[in-house]
Amino acid sequence: MTPDEALERLREGNRRFVADQPVPIDISTQRRLELAKGQQPFAALVGCADSRVGPEHLFGAGLGELFIVRTAGNYLDDAGFGSVAFAVSQLGVSLVVVLGHEQCGAVAAASAVVGDNAQLPPALTRMVQPILPAAIDAHARKVPEGDVLDLAIHLNVKRVVRGLREASDPIIGDPVRQRKVRVVGAYYDLSTGSVDFFDT
Ligand SMILES: [Zn+2]
């Protein structure tokens, strides 16, 4: 599947999710037995751990279709980057989606550290660390108070997208530069269910 075909499949799956006409998902024994022989996902996805944003549901994807890395704040650490690299180099994935979402708690925590000097427990401080640059950027842009979080969420997605597109590691950098692999950024709206691919 080409990157564009993979993207269109996600768009169509999401359109049907929004319309309450979800794609029928095959989770039969037959399908499991087929997949036991090997996987061929059509896209990799970097998403948030938030329980409301399960990617398979949003895109109407079944077993074996999406290769997913999820961390609070949809950030890629070394293990996450390696996981995407594995999907691209070993599984032939041609599309990588970085998916942020409305009311992201991890980005909100980073934003509170920047805007209100909030103190977090050590583990959470480490978790928000990679999100801080986006939060700092958002606070510096002089948007209305109520728009800062959403801006930070979008900027955080863009940073992760750029990190993949401009990766110095050739395992991802080369196929992206050769346009064999496409990296896109998206935003999920919790109430409408719609995914906006805003950075393509
Ligand atoms: Zn989140």
CSV table of C-alpha atoms and ligand atoms in Angstrom, one decimal:
chain,number,residue,atom,x,y,z
A,1,MET,CA,0.0,0.0,0.0
A,2,THR,CA,1.3,3.5,-0.9
A,3,PRO,CA,1.5,6.2,1.8
A,4,ASP,CA,-1.5,8.0,0.2
A,5,GLU,CA,-3.6,4.8,0.0
A,6,ALA,CA,-2.8,4.1,3.7
A,7,LEU,CA,-3.8,7.6,4.6
A,8,GLU,CA,-7.1,7.4,2.6
A,9,ARG,CA,-7.9,4.2,4.4
A,10,LEU,CA,-7.5,5.8,7.8
A,11,ARG,CA,-9.6,8.8,6.6
A,12,GLU,CA,-12.4,6.5,5.4
A,13,GLY,CA,-12.3,4.5,8.6
A,14,ASN,CA,-12.6,7.7,10.7
A,15,ARG,CA,-15.4,9.0,8.5
A,16,ARG,CA,-17.4,5.9,9.2
A,17,PHE,CA,-16.6,6.1,12.9
A,18,VAL,CA,-17.9,9.7,13.0
A,19,ALA,CA,-21.0,8.6,11.1
A,20,ASP,CA,-21.7,5.8,13.6
A,21,GLN,CA,-21.2,3.3,10.7
A,22,PRO,CA,-18.0,1.6,11.8
A,23,VAL,CA,-16.1,-0.7,9.5
A,24,PRO,CA,-16.9,-4.3,10.4
A,25,ILE,CA,-13.8,-5.7,12.2
A,26,ASP,CA,-12.8,-9.3,11.6
A,27,ILE,CA,-11.7,-10.8,14.9
A,28,SER,CA,-12.6,-14.4,14.0
A,29,THR,CA,-10.5,-17.5,14.7
A,30,GLN,CA,-9.8,-17.7,10.9
A,31,ARG,CA,-8.3,-14.2,11.0
A,32,ARG,CA,-6.2,-14.9,14.0
A,33,LEU,CA,-4.8,-18.0,12.4
A,34,GLU,CA,-3.9,-16.0,9.3
A,35,LEU,CA,-2.1,-13.4,11.4
A,36,ALA,CA,-0.3,-16.0,13.4
A,37,LYS,CA,1.8,-16.6,10.3
A,38,GLY,CA,2.9,-13.0,10.1
A,39,GLN,CA,1.8,-9.3,10.3
A,40,GLN,CA,1.5,-6.7,7.6
A,41,PRO,CA,0.2,-3.6,9.2
A,42,PHE,CA,-0.6,-0.8,6.7
A,43,ALA,CA,0.4,2.1,9.0
A,44,ALA,CA,2.3,2.9,12.2
A,45,LEU,CA,0.8,5.3,14.7
A,46,VAL,CA,2.2,7.2,17.6
A,47,GLY,CA,-0.7,8.0,19.9
A,48,CYS,CA,-1.5,9.0,23.5
A,49,ALA,CA,-2.1,6.5,26.3
A,50,ASP,CA,-5.4,8.3,27.0
A,51,SER,CA,-8.2,5.7,27.3
A,52,ARG,CA,-10.5,7.8,25.0
A,53,VAL,CA,-8.3,7.7,22.0
A,54,GLY,CA,-7.9,4.0,21.1
A,55,PRO,CA,-6.6,4.2,17.5
A,56,GLU,CA,-8.2,1.0,16.2
A,57,HIS,CA,-11.7,2.3,17.1
A,58,LEU,CA,-11.1,5.8,15.7
A,59,PHE,CA,-9.9,4.4,12.3
A,60,GLY,CA,-12.0,1.2,12.1
A,61,ALA,CA,-8.9,-1.0,12.0
A,62,GLY,CA,-8.7,-4.6,13.1
A,63,LEU,CA,-6.1,-7.1,14.3
A,64,GLY,CA,-2.8,-6.8,12.4
A,65,GLU,CA,-3.6,-3.5,10.7
A,66,LEU,CA,-2.0,-0.8,12.8
A,67,PHE,CA,1.4,-0.8,14.5
A,68,ILE,CA,0.9,1.4,17.5
A,69,VAL,CA,3.2,3.1,20.0
A,70,ARG,CA,1.3,4.8,22.8
A,71,THR,CA,2.7,7.1,25.5
A,72,ALA,CA,1.0,9.9,27.5
A,73,GLY,CA,1.5,12.9,25.3
A,74,ASN,CA,2.2,10.8,22.2
A,75,TYR,CA,5.9,11.4,22.5
A,76,LEU,CA,8.6,9.1,21.2
A,77,ASP,CA,11.4,8.1,23.5
A,78,ASP,CA,14.2,5.7,22.3
A,79,ALA,CA,12.1,2.6,22.6
A,80,GLY,CA,9.2,4.4,20.7
A,81,PHE,CA,11.5,5.6,18.0
A,82,GLY,CA,13.0,2.1,17.7
A,83,SER,CA,9.5,0.6,17.5
A,84,VAL,CA,8.5,2.9,14.6
A,85,ALA,CA,11.9,2.1,12.9
A,86,PHE,CA,11.0,-1.6,13.2
A,87,ALA,CA,7.6,-1.0,11.6
A,88,VAL,CA,9.2,0.9,8.7
A,89,SER,CA,12.2,-1.3,8.1
A,90,GLN,CA,10.9,-4.8,9.0
A,91,LEU,CA,7.2,-4.6,8.4
A,92,GLY,CA,7.2,-2.3,5.3
A,93,VAL,CA,4.9,0.3,6.8
A,94,SER,CA,4.7,3.3,4.5
A,95,LEU,CA,2.7,5.7,6.6
A,96,VAL,CA,3.4,7.0,10.2
A,97,VAL,CA,0.8,9.0,11.9
A,98,VAL,CA,1.4,11.1,15.0
A,99,LEU,CA,-1.9,11.5,16.7
A,100,GLY,CA,-2.6,14.2,19.4
A,101,HIS,CA,-6.0,14.8,20.9
A,102,GLU,CA,-8.2,17.4,22.5
A,103,GLN,CA,-7.8,17.8,26.3
A,104,CYS,CA,-4.6,15.8,26.5
A,105,GLY,CA,-3.7,15.4,30.2
A,106,ALA,CA,0.0,15.0,29.6
A,107,VAL,CA,0.2,18.2,27.5
A,108,ALA,CA,-2.0,20.0,30.1
A,109,ALA,CA,0.5,19.0,32.8
A,110,ALA,CA,3.4,20.3,30.8
A,111,SER,CA,1.5,23.5,30.1
A,112,ALA,CA,0.8,23.9,33.9
A,113,VAL,CA,4.5,23.5,34.6
A,114,VAL,CA,5.3,26.3,32.1
A,115,GLY,CA,2.3,28.6,32.8
A,116,ASP,CA,1.7,28.1,36.5
A,117,ASN,CA,5.0,26.7,37.7
A,118,ALA,CA,3.2,23.5,38.8
A,119,GLN,CA,5.2,21.0,40.8
A,120,LEU,CA,4.7,17.4,39.7
A,121,PRO,CA,5.9,14.1,41.3
A,122,PRO,CA,9.3,13.0,39.8
A,123,ALA,CA,7.9,10.3,37.5
A,124,LEU,CA,5.5,12.8,36.0
A,125,THR,CA,8.1,15.5,35.7
A,126,ARG,CA,10.2,13.1,33.6
A,127,MET,CA,7.1,12.2,31.6
A,128,VAL,CA,6.3,15.8,30.7
A,129,GLN,CA,9.9,16.8,30.1
A,130,PRO,CA,9.9,16.1,26.3
A,131,ILE,CA,6.6,18.0,26.0
A,132,LEU,CA,7.8,21.1,27.6
A,133,PRO,CA,9.3,22.7,24.4
A,134,ALA,CA,5.8,22.7,22.8
A,135,ALA,CA,4.3,24.1,26.0
A,136,ILE,CA,6.9,26.8,26.2
A,137,ASP,CA,6.3,27.7,22.5
A,138,ALA,CA,2.5,27.8,23.0
A,139,HIS,CA,2.7,30.1,26.0
A,140,ALA,CA,5.1,32.4,24.1
A,141,ARG,CA,2.7,32.9,21.2
A,142,LYS,CA,0.3,35.3,22.9
A,143,VAL,CA,-2.9,33.5,22.0
A,144,PRO,CA,-6.0,33.8,24.2
A,145,GLU,CA,-5.6,31.8,27.5
A,146,GLY,CA,-8.3,29.3,26.5
A,147,ASP,CA,-6.4,28.4,23.3
A,148,VAL,CA,-3.0,27.7,24.8
A,149,LEU,CA,-3.6,24.0,25.6
A,150,ASP,CA,-4.9,23.2,22.1
A,151,LEU,CA,-2.0,25.1,20.5
A,152,ALA,CA,0.5,23.2,22.7
A,153,ILE,CA,-1.1,19.9,21.7
A,154,HIS,CA,-0.8,20.8,18.0
A,155,LEU,CA,2.8,22.0,18.4
A,156,ASN,CA,3.7,18.9,20.3
A,157,VAL,CA,2.4,16.7,17.4
A,158,LYS,CA,4.4,18.9,15.0
A,159,ARG,CA,7.6,18.4,17.0
A,160,VAL,CA,7.3,14.6,17.0
A,161,VAL,CA,6.4,14.7,13.2
A,162,ARG,CA,9.4,16.8,12.5
A,163,GLY,CA,11.6,14.6,14.6
A,164,LEU,CA,10.7,11.6,12.4
A,165,ARG,CA,10.9,13.5,9.1
A,166,GLU,CA,14.3,14.9,9.9
A,167,ALA,CA,15.6,11.9,11.7
A,168,SER,CA,19.4,11.7,11.3
A,169,ASP,CA,19.1,7.9,11.7
A,170,PRO,CA,18.8,6.6,8.1
A,171,ILE,CA,16.5,3.8,9.1
A,172,ILE,CA,13.7,6.3,9.1
A,173,GLY,CA,15.3,9.4,7.6
A,174,ASP,CA,16.2,7.7,4.3
A,175,PRO,CA,12.8,6.3,3.3
A,176,VAL,CA,11.1,9.6,4.3
A,177,ARG,CA,13.5,11.6,2.1
A,178,GLN,CA,13.0,9.1,-0.7
A,179,ARG,CA,9.2,9.6,-0.2
A,180,LYS,CA,8.7,5.9,0.3
A,181,VAL,CA,7.4,6.6,3.8
A,182,ARG,CA,5.2,9.6,4.8
A,183,VAL,CA,4.9,11.0,8.3
A,184,VAL,CA,1.7,13.0,9.1
A,185,GLY,CA,0.4,14.8,12.1
A,186,ALA,CA,-3.2,14.6,13.3
A,187,TYR,CA,-5.6,15.8,16.0
A,188,TYR,CA,-8.5,13.9,17.4
A,189,ASP,CA,-11.6,15.8,18.6
A,190,LEU,CA,-13.1,13.9,21.6
A,191,SER,CA,-16.7,14.9,21.1
A,192,THR,CA,-17.1,14.8,17.3
A,193,GLY,CA,-14.8,11.7,16.9
A,194,SER,CA,-13.2,13.4,13.9
A,195,VAL,CA,-9.5,13.2,13.2
A,196,ASP,CA,-8.0,16.2,11.5
A,197,PHE,CA,-4.9,15.5,9.6
A,198,PHE,CA,-3.5,19.0,10.0
A,199,ASP,CA,0.2,18.3,9.2
A,200,THR,CA,0.6,16.3,6.1
B,1,ZN,ZN,-3.2,12.6,25.9
